[in-house]
Amino acid sequence: MLENLSSHGRKLVTIVDPHIKKDSGYWVHNDLSSKGLYVKNKDGNDYEGWCWPGASYYPDFLNAEARDYFAEQYKLSVYKGSTLDCYTWNDMNEPSVFNGPEVTMAKDKMHGEVEHRDMHNMYGMLYTMATHKGHLIRSENTLRPFVLTRSAYAGSQRYAAIWTGDNTAEWGHLEASIPMCLSLSIAGMGFCGADIGGFFGNPDGELFVRWYQAAAFQPFFRSHAHIDTKRREPWLYSAGEMALIRTAVRSRYALLPLWYTLFYEQEQDGTPPMRPLWYEFPEDEGSYAKEGSHMVGSSLLVAPVLTKGSTQVNVYFPGSTLWYDIWSHQKLDVSGSMNYAAPYEKIPVFQRGGTIIPRRERVRRSAALMHDDPITLVVAPDKEGKASGTLYLDDGKSFAYQQGAKLYMQFTWDNGKMESKMISPPGMSTPVWLERVLVLGSAPPPGQVATVSSPS
């Protein structure tokens, strides 16, 4: 199965939870028990709780030996059937204990000499540290891990992406996903998202379409549901709704060069890819209390449809710049609130005047198959006819970029003249090329664009 997925550039993510089944025939349980690596009761005996397997024990991840043991389990020789294209989702890692107080571990359980009450919030992060290390070990520290976590702590962004947990197929939960992801973003967890369509319940076609349209502009993009919900593959909805979902997914993939650049820049300076309006427009006090919309980087303003039956959105345009509708390319010279049309096929998204965003327009089966595709630059001039933006490229999988194997460049537009320069010394060759420059508004058509390249 994995080889079939890999042949199309796709990856597999499997759930690995922290609780270990109490079973004398299970070698992981026997190892942890014999090594004394479980959380203890006050009397020194192993703590037993209840989770998905039934009676379960919980590893003491505050103990570095326990983390190292778990990391070793990700070696390809140990994790049978796995490959380097198999990644990990650490769920239930608060930890979840079905028969515990507040469905978690009692505060008086012991991690060596430390009570659980003093490290509860760290437990999930310590678990992802072990998983992250295991992914590094299996590739001999050459490939970047992908780990998804439900529980996090200060510093978790170094090890894992996060989602907002078990939501419900309700319009209110779609609406809540935006402030939740913004809160995570400004707290440092920039790789965040929500379950598209809601984890519990069954979304109707309209909610499902609108959720896909909104989530396509959030950092972590995933549909996920409880086992007892109805099947919700897009092709199980009407042909029209399936087409709208396909359009939303394609809009997401076209912007992957922008997202990749934003994630690189986040690694450099901590700036989150998904931002509140006031992050980009701190001088605009009217943006401070605005919810329901957000920025992608400094360049895109996203205002999703968040209520059933709506075909327009009240959009707040911060600052005093130009904005361009990314679908129609209409130029807007507007500040403050404005009701904007939001027909079923799209949500309002606007490119900020003065920005340049990179896109890839080829339709492929996976992001990996798009890796060498050409770039389209979309230029949105400001009121002075100027714009700028950045693009980051590397091999998409290794740590070679940390030794300089990357391309990080800036593009500037000045009234018909495009210039590119390297922000850092070029450290790799690439077949990627600039296919098209699309200038929005009243700028001259691409055929009249003059280009200048500069090495630094």
Short mmCIF file of C-alpha atoms in Angstrom, two decimals:
data_model
loop_
_atom_site.label_atom_id
_atom_site.label_comp_id
_atom_site.label_asym_id
_atom_site.label_seq_id
_atom_site.Cartn_x
_atom_site.Cartn_y
_atom_site.Cartn_z
CA MET A 1 0.00 0.00 0.00
CA LEU A 2 2.73 2.44 0.92
CA GLU A 3 4.62 1.76 -2.29
CA ASN A 4 1.46 2.47 -4.28
CA LEU A 5 0.95 5.77 -2.43
CA SER A 6 4.60 6.73 -2.83
CA SER A 7 4.49 6.13 -6.57
CA HIS A 8 2.10 9.11 -6.79
CA GLY A 9 4.15 11.28 -4.44
CA ARG A 10 1.75 10.74 -1.56
CA LYS A 11 2.48 10.04 2.10
CA LEU A 12 0.78 8.03 4.83
CA VAL A 13 0.20 9.30 8.39
CA THR A 14 -0.63 6.70 11.04
CA ILE A 15 -1.98 7.31 14.55
CA VAL A 16 0.29 6.31 17.43
CA ASP A 17 -1.21 7.01 20.86
CA PRO A 18 0.69 7.13 24.17
CA HIS A 19 -1.39 4.62 26.15
CA ILE A 20 -0.10 1.05 26.02
CA LYS A 21 -2.38 -1.95 26.25
CA LYS A 22 -1.98 -4.01 29.41
CA ASP A 23 -1.16 -7.32 27.76
CA SER A 24 1.53 -9.76 28.81
CA GLY A 25 1.77 -10.90 25.18
CA TYR A 26 2.58 -7.40 23.91
CA TRP A 27 6.31 -6.86 23.74
CA VAL A 28 6.14 -3.06 24.02
CA HIS A 29 4.21 -3.37 27.28
CA ASN A 30 6.65 -5.95 28.60
CA ASP A 31 9.66 -3.79 27.69
CA LEU A 32 8.29 -0.66 29.35
CA SER A 33 7.22 -2.56 32.43
CA SER A 34 10.53 -4.36 32.88
CA LYS A 35 12.49 -1.16 32.36
CA GLY A 36 10.36 0.76 34.86
CA LEU A 37 9.36 3.37 32.29
CA TYR A 38 5.66 3.75 33.16
CA VAL A 39 4.05 6.53 35.21
CA LYS A 40 3.69 5.36 38.82
CA ASN A 41 1.14 5.51 41.60
CA LYS A 42 2.19 6.97 44.94
CA ASP A 43 2.95 3.44 46.15
CA GLY A 44 5.47 2.91 43.35
CA ASN A 45 3.35 0.54 41.29
CA ASP A 46 2.59 1.20 37.62
CA TYR A 47 -0.41 3.49 37.10
CA GLU A 48 -3.29 1.85 35.24
CA GLY A 49 -5.97 3.78 33.38
CA TRP A 50 -8.57 3.07 30.73
CA CYS A 51 -8.36 4.09 27.07
CA TRP A 52 -9.03 2.64 23.61
CA PRO A 53 -7.40 -0.78 24.22
CA GLY A 54 -9.10 -1.11 27.63
CA ALA A 55 -6.76 -1.38 30.60
CA SER A 56 -3.73 0.74 29.69
CA TYR A 57 -0.44 1.94 31.13
CA TYR A 58 1.14 5.31 30.38
CA PRO A 59 4.84 5.84 29.58
CA ASP A 60 6.68 8.42 31.66
CA PHE A 61 7.90 10.75 28.91
CA LEU A 62 9.51 13.05 31.44
CA ASN A 63 12.10 10.27 31.64
CA ALA A 64 14.58 10.63 28.75
CA GLU A 65 15.02 6.85 28.71
CA ALA A 66 11.30 6.43 27.92
CA ARG A 67 11.53 8.99 25.12
CA ASP A 68 14.57 7.24 23.69
CA TYR A 69 12.80 3.88 23.84
CA PHE A 70 9.85 5.25 21.86
CA ALA A 71 12.15 6.92 19.36
CA GLU A 72 13.82 3.56 18.68
CA GLN A 73 10.46 2.03 17.78
CA TYR A 74 10.28 4.14 14.61
CA LYS A 75 13.29 2.46 13.05
CA LEU A 76 12.21 0.79 9.83
CA SER A 77 13.57 -2.51 11.13
CA VAL A 78 11.29 -2.27 14.18
CA TYR A 79 8.15 -0.53 12.86
CA LYS A 80 7.17 -3.35 10.53
CA GLY A 81 5.62 -2.32 7.22
CA SER A 82 6.63 1.32 7.57
CA THR A 83 8.78 3.26 5.11
CA LEU A 84 10.29 6.73 5.02
CA ASP A 85 6.99 7.90 3.50
CA CYS A 86 5.07 6.92 6.64
CA TYR A 87 4.65 9.71 9.19
CA THR A 88 3.00 9.98 12.60
CA TRP A 89 -0.02 11.50 14.29
CA ASN A 90 0.22 11.55 18.10
CA ASP A 91 -3.38 11.64 19.33
CA MET A 92 -4.86 11.28 22.85
CA ASN A 93 -1.68 12.71 24.34
CA GLU A 94 -3.04 15.10 26.98
CA PRO A 95 -3.01 12.22 28.10
CA SER A 96 -6.56 10.97 27.65
CA VAL A 97 -7.68 8.59 30.42
CA PHE A 98 -11.33 7.59 30.05
CA ASN A 99 -11.80 6.75 33.73
CA GLY A 100 -9.61 9.55 35.07
CA PRO A 101 -10.66 12.88 36.61
CA GLU A 102 -11.64 15.26 33.80
CA VAL A 103 -10.87 12.38 31.41
CA THR A 104 -7.15 12.66 32.05
CA MET A 105 -4.45 11.51 34.46
CA ALA A 106 -4.89 12.15 38.18
CA LYS A 107 -2.65 14.93 39.48
CA ASP A 108 -0.94 12.81 42.14
CA LYS A 109 0.56 10.26 39.73
CA MET A 110 4.33 10.22 39.70
CA HIS A 111 6.95 10.89 37.02
CA GLY A 112 9.99 9.94 39.04
CA GLU A 113 9.99 12.51 41.82
CA VAL A 114 7.61 14.88 39.97
CA GLU A 115 3.85 14.83 40.44
CA HIS A 116 1.73 14.86 37.32
CA ARG A 117 0.12 18.12 38.44
CA ASP A 118 3.47 19.86 37.84
CA MET A 119 4.02 18.61 34.30
CA HIS A 120 0.58 17.75 32.90
CA ASN A 121 0.70 20.41 30.17
CA MET A 122 4.12 19.18 29.06
CA TYR A 123 3.13 15.53 28.60
CA GLY A 124 1.92 15.85 25.02
CA MET A 125 4.98 17.80 23.92
CA LEU A 126 7.37 15.31 25.54
CA TYR A 127 5.63 12.54 23.60
CA THR A 128 6.04 14.38 20.28
CA MET A 129 9.70 14.99 21.11
CA ALA A 130 10.15 11.21 21.21
CA THR A 131 8.29 10.75 17.93
CA HIS A 132 10.21 13.55 16.23
CA LYS A 133 13.50 12.02 17.36
CA GLY A 134 12.38 8.63 16.08
CA HIS A 135 11.71 10.06 12.63
CA LEU A 136 15.19 11.57 12.62
CA ILE A 137 16.81 8.32 13.72
CA ARG A 138 15.15 6.23 11.03
CA SER A 139 16.52 8.48 8.25
CA GLU A 140 19.91 8.96 9.93
CA ASN A 141 19.04 12.62 10.51
CA THR A 142 18.67 13.39 6.82
CA LEU A 143 14.88 13.81 6.35
CA ARG A 144 12.44 16.21 7.96
CA PRO A 145 9.81 14.60 10.18
CA PHE A 146 6.09 15.25 10.02
CA VAL A 147 4.33 14.83 13.36
CA LEU A 148 0.76 15.92 14.17
CA THR A 149 -0.26 16.41 17.79
CA ARG A 150 -3.47 17.11 19.69
CA SER A 151 -1.74 18.35 22.84
CA ALA A 152 0.96 21.01 22.91
CA TYR A 153 3.06 23.21 25.15
CA ALA A 154 5.41 26.15 24.69
CA GLY A 155 8.01 24.87 22.24
CA SER A 156 5.84 22.24 20.56
CA GLN A 157 6.15 24.10 17.27
CA ARG A 158 9.68 22.67 17.01
CA TYR A 159 8.30 19.15 16.80
CA ALA A 160 4.75 19.01 15.49
CA ALA A 161 1.79 20.52 13.70
CA ILE A 162 -1.49 20.83 15.61
CA TRP A 163 -5.20 20.85 14.96
CA THR A 164 -8.04 22.23 17.06
CA GLY A 165 -9.36 18.87 18.26
CA ASP A 166 -12.76 17.22 18.11
CA ASN A 167 -15.10 19.80 16.60
CA THR A 168 -18.64 19.33 15.31
CA ALA A 169 -20.38 19.71 11.95
CA GLU A 170 -21.95 23.04 12.87
CA TRP A 171 -21.63 26.51 11.38
CA GLY A 172 -20.55 27.84 14.75
CA HIS A 173 -17.58 25.46 14.78
CA LEU A 174 -16.55 26.57 11.30
CA GLU A 175 -16.68 30.15 12.57
CA ALA A 176 -14.70 29.25 15.70
CA SER A 177 -11.91 27.65 13.67
CA ILE A 178 -10.60 31.07 12.63
CA PRO A 179 -10.01 32.67 16.06
CA MET A 180 -8.76 29.32 17.37
CA CYS A 181 -6.14 29.05 14.61
CA LEU A 182 -5.22 32.72 14.98
CA SER A 183 -4.71 32.25 18.73
CA LEU A 184 -2.50 29.24 18.09
CA SER A 185 -0.60 31.14 15.41
CA ILE A 186 0.31 34.16 17.48
CA ALA A 187 1.21 31.82 20.38
CA GLY A 188 3.83 30.17 18.17
CA MET A 189 1.94 27.15 16.81
CA GLY A 190 1.83 28.34 13.22
CA PHE A 191 1.18 24.95 11.58
CA CYS A 192 -2.47 24.65 12.67
CA GLY A 193 -5.88 23.84 11.27
CA ALA A 194 -9.31 22.37 12.04
CA ASP A 195 -11.08 19.20 10.95
CA ILE A 196 -12.91 20.13 7.73
CA GLY A 197 -16.62 19.41 8.05
CA GLY A 198 -16.40 18.76 11.79
CA PHE A 199 -15.23 15.61 13.57
CA PHE A 200 -18.66 14.79 15.01
CA GLY A 201 -21.90 14.92 13.06
CA ASN A 202 -22.73 14.95 9.38
CA PRO A 203 -22.24 18.17 7.41
CA ASP A 204 -24.71 18.95 4.66
CA GLY A 205 -23.37 19.94 1.28
CA GLU A 206 -23.39 23.67 1.89
CA LEU A 207 -21.48 23.48 5.18
CA PHE A 208 -18.97 21.04 3.71
CA VAL A 209 -18.30 23.24 0.67
CA ARG A 210 -17.96 26.41 2.72
CA TRP A 211 -15.64 24.66 5.18
CA TYR A 212 -13.36 23.45 2.38
CA GLN A 213 -13.31 26.96 0.94
CA ALA A 214 -12.31 28.45 4.30
CA ALA A 215 -9.81 25.74 5.27
CA ALA A 216 -7.97 26.02 1.94
CA PHE A 217 -6.54 29.26 3.35
CA GLN A 218 -5.47 27.87 6.73
CA PRO A 219 -2.02 26.35 7.38
CA PHE A 220 -3.04 22.74 8.09
CA PHE A 221 -5.61 21.44 5.59
CA ARG A 222 -7.37 18.17 6.43
CA SER A 223 -10.79 16.54 6.42
CA HIS A 224 -11.33 14.17 9.34
CA ALA A 225 -14.36 12.56 11.00
CA HIS A 226 -15.49 10.17 13.72
CA ILE A 227 -15.86 6.53 12.72
CA ASP A 228 -19.62 6.62 13.37
CA THR A 229 -20.31 9.56 11.03
CA LYS A 230 -21.53 9.08 7.48
CA ARG A 231 -18.92 8.73 4.75
CA ARG A 232 -18.05 12.17 3.41
CA GLU A 233 -15.74 11.80 0.45
CA PRO A 234 -16.45 14.76 -1.86
CA TRP A 235 -17.81 12.49 -4.60
CA LEU A 236 -20.59 11.35 -2.25
CA TYR A 237 -22.11 14.83 -2.43
CA SER A 238 -23.86 16.28 -5.48
CA ALA A 239 -21.90 16.73 -8.68
CA GLY A 240 -22.05 20.49 -8.24
CA GLU A 241 -20.81 20.38 -4.67
CA MET A 242 -18.03 17.96 -5.59
CA ALA A 243 -16.91 20.40 -8.30
CA LEU A 244 -16.84 23.26 -5.79
CA ILE A 245 -14.79 21.20 -3.34
CA ARG A 246 -12.39 20.30 -6.16
CA THR A 247 -12.02 23.99 -6.97
CA ALA A 248 -11.24 24.77 -3.32
CA VAL A 249 -8.62 22.01 -3.17
CA ARG A 250 -7.02 23.20 -6.40
CA SER A 251 -6.89 26.76 -5.10
CA ARG A 252 -5.01 25.41 -2.09
CA TYR A 253 -2.47 23.51 -4.17
CA ALA A 254 -1.89 26.46 -6.51
CA LEU A 255 -0.78 28.54 -3.52
CA LEU A 256 1.63 25.96 -2.08
CA PRO A 257 4.69 28.01 -3.18
CA LEU A 258 3.34 30.89 -1.08
CA TRP A 259 2.67 28.63 1.93
CA TYR A 260 6.12 27.02 1.64
CA THR A 261 7.79 30.43 1.54
CA LEU A 262 5.78 31.56 4.57
CA PHE A 263 6.76 28.47 6.55
CA TYR A 264 10.43 29.04 5.76
CA GLU A 265 10.12 32.64 6.90
CA GLN A 266 8.36 31.49 10.07
CA GLU A 267 11.35 29.26 10.84
CA GLN A 268 13.64 32.26 10.45
CA ASP A 269 11.81 34.84 12.55
CA GLY A 270 8.71 33.25 14.11
CA THR A 271 6.17 35.18 12.01
CA PRO A 272 3.10 32.92 11.59
CA PRO A 273 1.71 32.23 8.11
CA MET A 274 -1.88 32.86 9.30
CA ARG A 275 -2.24 36.29 10.91
CA PRO A 276 -4.91 38.52 12.44
CA LEU A 277 -5.66 41.69 10.52
CA TRP A 278 -4.13 43.82 13.27
CA TYR A 279 -0.83 41.94 12.92
CA GLU A 280 -0.34 43.49 9.50
CA PHE A 281 -2.21 46.73 10.21
CA PRO A 282 -1.42 47.71 13.81
CA GLU A 283 -2.19 51.36 13.06
CA ASP A 284 -5.78 50.48 12.09
CA GLU A 285 -7.64 50.31 15.40
CA GLY A 286 -10.79 49.26 13.58
CA SER A 287 -9.15 45.89 12.82
CA TYR A 288 -8.51 45.01 16.46
CA ALA A 289 -11.93 43.54 17.22
CA LYS A 290 -12.63 42.08 13.79
CA GLU A 291 -13.17 38.32 13.76
CA GLY A 292 -14.11 35.98 10.95
CA SER A 293 -11.36 37.08 8.58
CA HIS A 294 -7.58 36.83 8.54
CA MET A 295 -4.42 37.35 6.53
CA VAL A 296 -2.30 34.72 4.80
CA GLY A 297 1.14 36.19 5.15
CA SER A 298 1.14 39.90 4.42
CA SER A 299 -0.50 39.49 1.02
CA LEU A 300 -3.93 37.81 1.18
CA LEU A 301 -7.04 38.89 3.06
CA VAL A 302 -9.46 35.98 3.53
CA ALA A 303 -13.11 36.49 4.52
CA PRO A 304 -14.91 33.11 4.49
CA VAL A 305 -18.65 32.52 4.50
CA LEU A 306 -19.48 31.46 8.05
CA THR A 307 -23.29 31.42 8.15
CA LYS A 308 -25.76 29.16 6.40
CA GLY A 309 -27.37 30.53 3.27
CA SER A 310 -25.14 33.60 3.03
CA THR A 311 -24.18 34.86 -0.40
CA GLN A 312 -22.35 37.94 0.82
CA VAL A 313 -19.83 38.72 3.54
CA ASN A 314 -19.22 41.93 5.41
CA VAL A 315 -15.51 42.38 4.73
CA TYR A 316 -13.33 44.78 6.71
CA PHE A 317 -10.54 46.20 4.53
CA PRO A 318 -7.80 47.46 6.86
CA GLY A 319 -5.37 50.25 6.07
CA SER A 320 -5.61 52.53 3.07
CA THR A 321 -4.15 50.37 0.34
CA LEU A 322 -5.55 48.85 -2.84
CA TRP A 323 -7.01 45.34 -2.82
CA TYR A 324 -7.58 42.95 -5.72
CA ASP A 325 -10.18 40.18 -5.85
CA ILE A 326 -8.05 37.07 -6.56
CA TRP A 327 -10.85 35.43 -8.57
CA SER A 328 -12.02 38.31 -10.80
CA HIS A 329 -8.88 40.50 -10.46
CA GLN A 330 -11.13 43.49 -9.80
CA LYS A 331 -9.24 46.38 -8.20
CA LEU A 332 -10.74 47.90 -5.06
CA ASP A 333 -9.71 51.22 -3.54
CA VAL A 334 -11.59 50.83 -0.27
CA SER A 335 -11.06 51.09 3.47
CA GLY A 336 -13.33 49.90 6.26
CA SER A 337 -16.36 47.62 6.03
CA MET A 338 -18.07 46.61 2.81
CA ASN A 339 -20.63 43.96 1.92
CA TYR A 340 -19.06 41.77 -0.74
CA ALA A 341 -20.66 39.13 -2.93
CA ALA A 342 -19.89 35.52 -1.98
CA PRO A 343 -21.73 33.20 -4.38
CA TYR A 344 -21.66 29.49 -3.66
CA GLU A 345 -18.62 28.90 -5.87
CA LYS A 346 -16.18 31.11 -3.97
CA ILE A 347 -15.37 33.07 -0.83
CA PRO A 348 -14.00 36.61 -0.78
CA VAL A 349 -10.19 36.59 -0.95
CA PHE A 350 -8.17 39.68 -1.81
CA GLN A 351 -4.54 40.31 -2.67
CA ARG A 352 -3.08 43.35 -0.99
CA GLY A 353 -1.75 46.12 -3.19
CA GLY A 354 2.03 46.20 -3.09
CA THR A 355 2.52 42.43 -2.96
CA ILE A 356 3.68 39.66 -5.29
CA ILE A 357 2.64 36.07 -4.65
CA PRO A 358 4.03 32.88 -6.27
CA ARG A 359 1.70 30.21 -7.62
CA ARG A 360 1.90 26.90 -9.47
CA GLU A 361 -0.86 26.39 -12.02
CA ARG A 362 -0.33 22.77 -13.13
CA VAL A 363 -2.93 20.31 -11.76
CA ARG A 364 -1.17 17.27 -10.29
CA ARG A 365 -2.02 14.29 -8.09
CA SER A 366 0.16 15.46 -5.22
CA ALA A 367 2.37 18.31 -4.05
CA ALA A 368 5.46 16.17 -4.61
CA LEU A 369 4.65 15.88 -8.32
CA MET A 370 4.41 19.69 -8.50
CA HIS A 371 7.89 20.20 -7.06
CA ASP A 372 9.61 21.04 -10.34
CA ASP A 373 6.67 22.84 -11.97
CA PRO A 374 7.12 26.43 -13.13
CA ILE A 375 6.12 29.48 -11.13
CA THR A 376 3.55 32.13 -11.93
CA LEU A 377 4.00 35.47 -10.18
CA VAL A 378 0.87 37.50 -9.47
CA VAL A 379 1.72 41.18 -9.10
CA ALA A 380 -0.70 43.49 -7.29
CA PRO A 381 0.65 47.03 -7.62
CA ASP A 382 0.00 49.57 -4.87
CA LYS A 383 -1.14 53.13 -5.51
CA GLU A 384 2.39 54.05 -6.59
CA GLY A 385 2.58 51.15 -9.05
CA LYS A 386 5.01 49.15 -6.91
CA ALA A 387 4.99 45.67 -5.40
CA SER A 388 7.32 43.10 -3.85
CA GLY A 389 7.29 39.49 -2.69
CA THR A 390 9.50 36.53 -1.90
CA LEU A 391 9.91 32.93 -3.06
CA TYR A 392 11.69 30.09 -1.30
CA LEU A 393 12.72 26.79 -2.91
CA ASP A 394 14.63 23.75 -1.66
CA ASP A 395 14.46 19.98 -2.13
CA GLY A 396 11.28 19.78 -0.03
CA LYS A 397 12.39 16.95 2.23
CA SER A 398 15.91 17.13 3.68
CA PHE A 399 17.92 19.38 6.01
CA ALA A 400 20.34 20.34 3.24
CA TYR A 401 18.82 23.82 3.22
CA GLN A 402 20.42 24.42 6.62
CA GLN A 403 23.80 24.08 4.89
CA GLY A 404 22.76 26.51 2.15
CA ALA A 405 21.10 24.20 -0.43
CA LYS A 406 18.22 26.57 -1.12
CA LEU A 407 17.05 29.49 -3.21
CA TYR A 408 15.51 32.45 -1.40
CA MET A 409 14.74 35.41 -3.60
CA GLN A 410 12.87 38.68 -3.67
CA PHE A 411 10.89 40.08 -6.59
CA THR A 412 10.14 43.76 -6.98
CA TRP A 413 7.83 45.51 -9.41
CA ASP A 414 8.15 49.17 -10.22
CA ASN A 415 5.76 50.50 -12.87
CA GLY A 416 6.45 47.89 -15.53
CA LYS A 417 9.90 46.75 -14.46
CA MET A 418 10.36 43.45 -12.66
CA GLU A 419 13.59 42.80 -10.78
CA SER A 420 14.67 39.70 -8.88
CA LYS A 421 17.55 39.30 -6.46
CA MET A 422 18.80 36.60 -4.12
CA ILE A 423 18.22 37.33 -0.45
CA SER A 424 20.78 34.67 0.47
CA PRO A 425 23.53 33.15 -1.70
CA PRO A 426 22.08 30.58 -4.14
CA GLY A 427 22.98 27.09 -2.98
CA MET A 428 21.26 24.75 -5.42
CA SER A 429 20.22 24.35 -9.02
CA THR A 430 16.61 23.77 -9.95
CA PRO A 431 14.56 23.03 -13.07
CA VAL A 432 11.88 25.41 -11.76
CA TRP A 433 11.42 28.39 -14.05
CA LEU A 434 9.31 31.53 -14.21
CA GLU A 435 6.53 30.77 -16.64
CA ARG A 436 4.27 33.79 -16.32
CA VAL A 437 3.92 37.20 -14.70
CA LEU A 438 0.32 38.30 -14.16
CA VAL A 439 -0.02 42.00 -13.37
CA LEU A 440 -3.35 42.94 -11.82
CA GLY A 441 -5.14 46.22 -12.32
CA SER A 442 -3.99 48.85 -14.82
CA ALA A 443 -0.33 47.85 -15.07
CA PRO A 444 1.04 47.08 -18.57
CA PRO A 445 0.43 43.57 -19.91
CA PRO A 446 3.18 40.95 -19.39
CA GLY A 447 4.40 41.34 -22.94
CA GLN A 448 5.75 44.79 -22.02
CA VAL A 449 7.45 43.72 -18.79
CA ALA A 450 11.18 44.33 -18.53
CA THR A 451 13.03 41.91 -16.22
CA VAL A 452 16.33 42.40 -14.44
CA SER A 453 18.06 39.72 -12.39
CA SER A 454 20.59 40.46 -9.69
CA PRO A 455 22.75 37.90 -7.87
CA SER A 456 22.46 39.71 -4.55
#
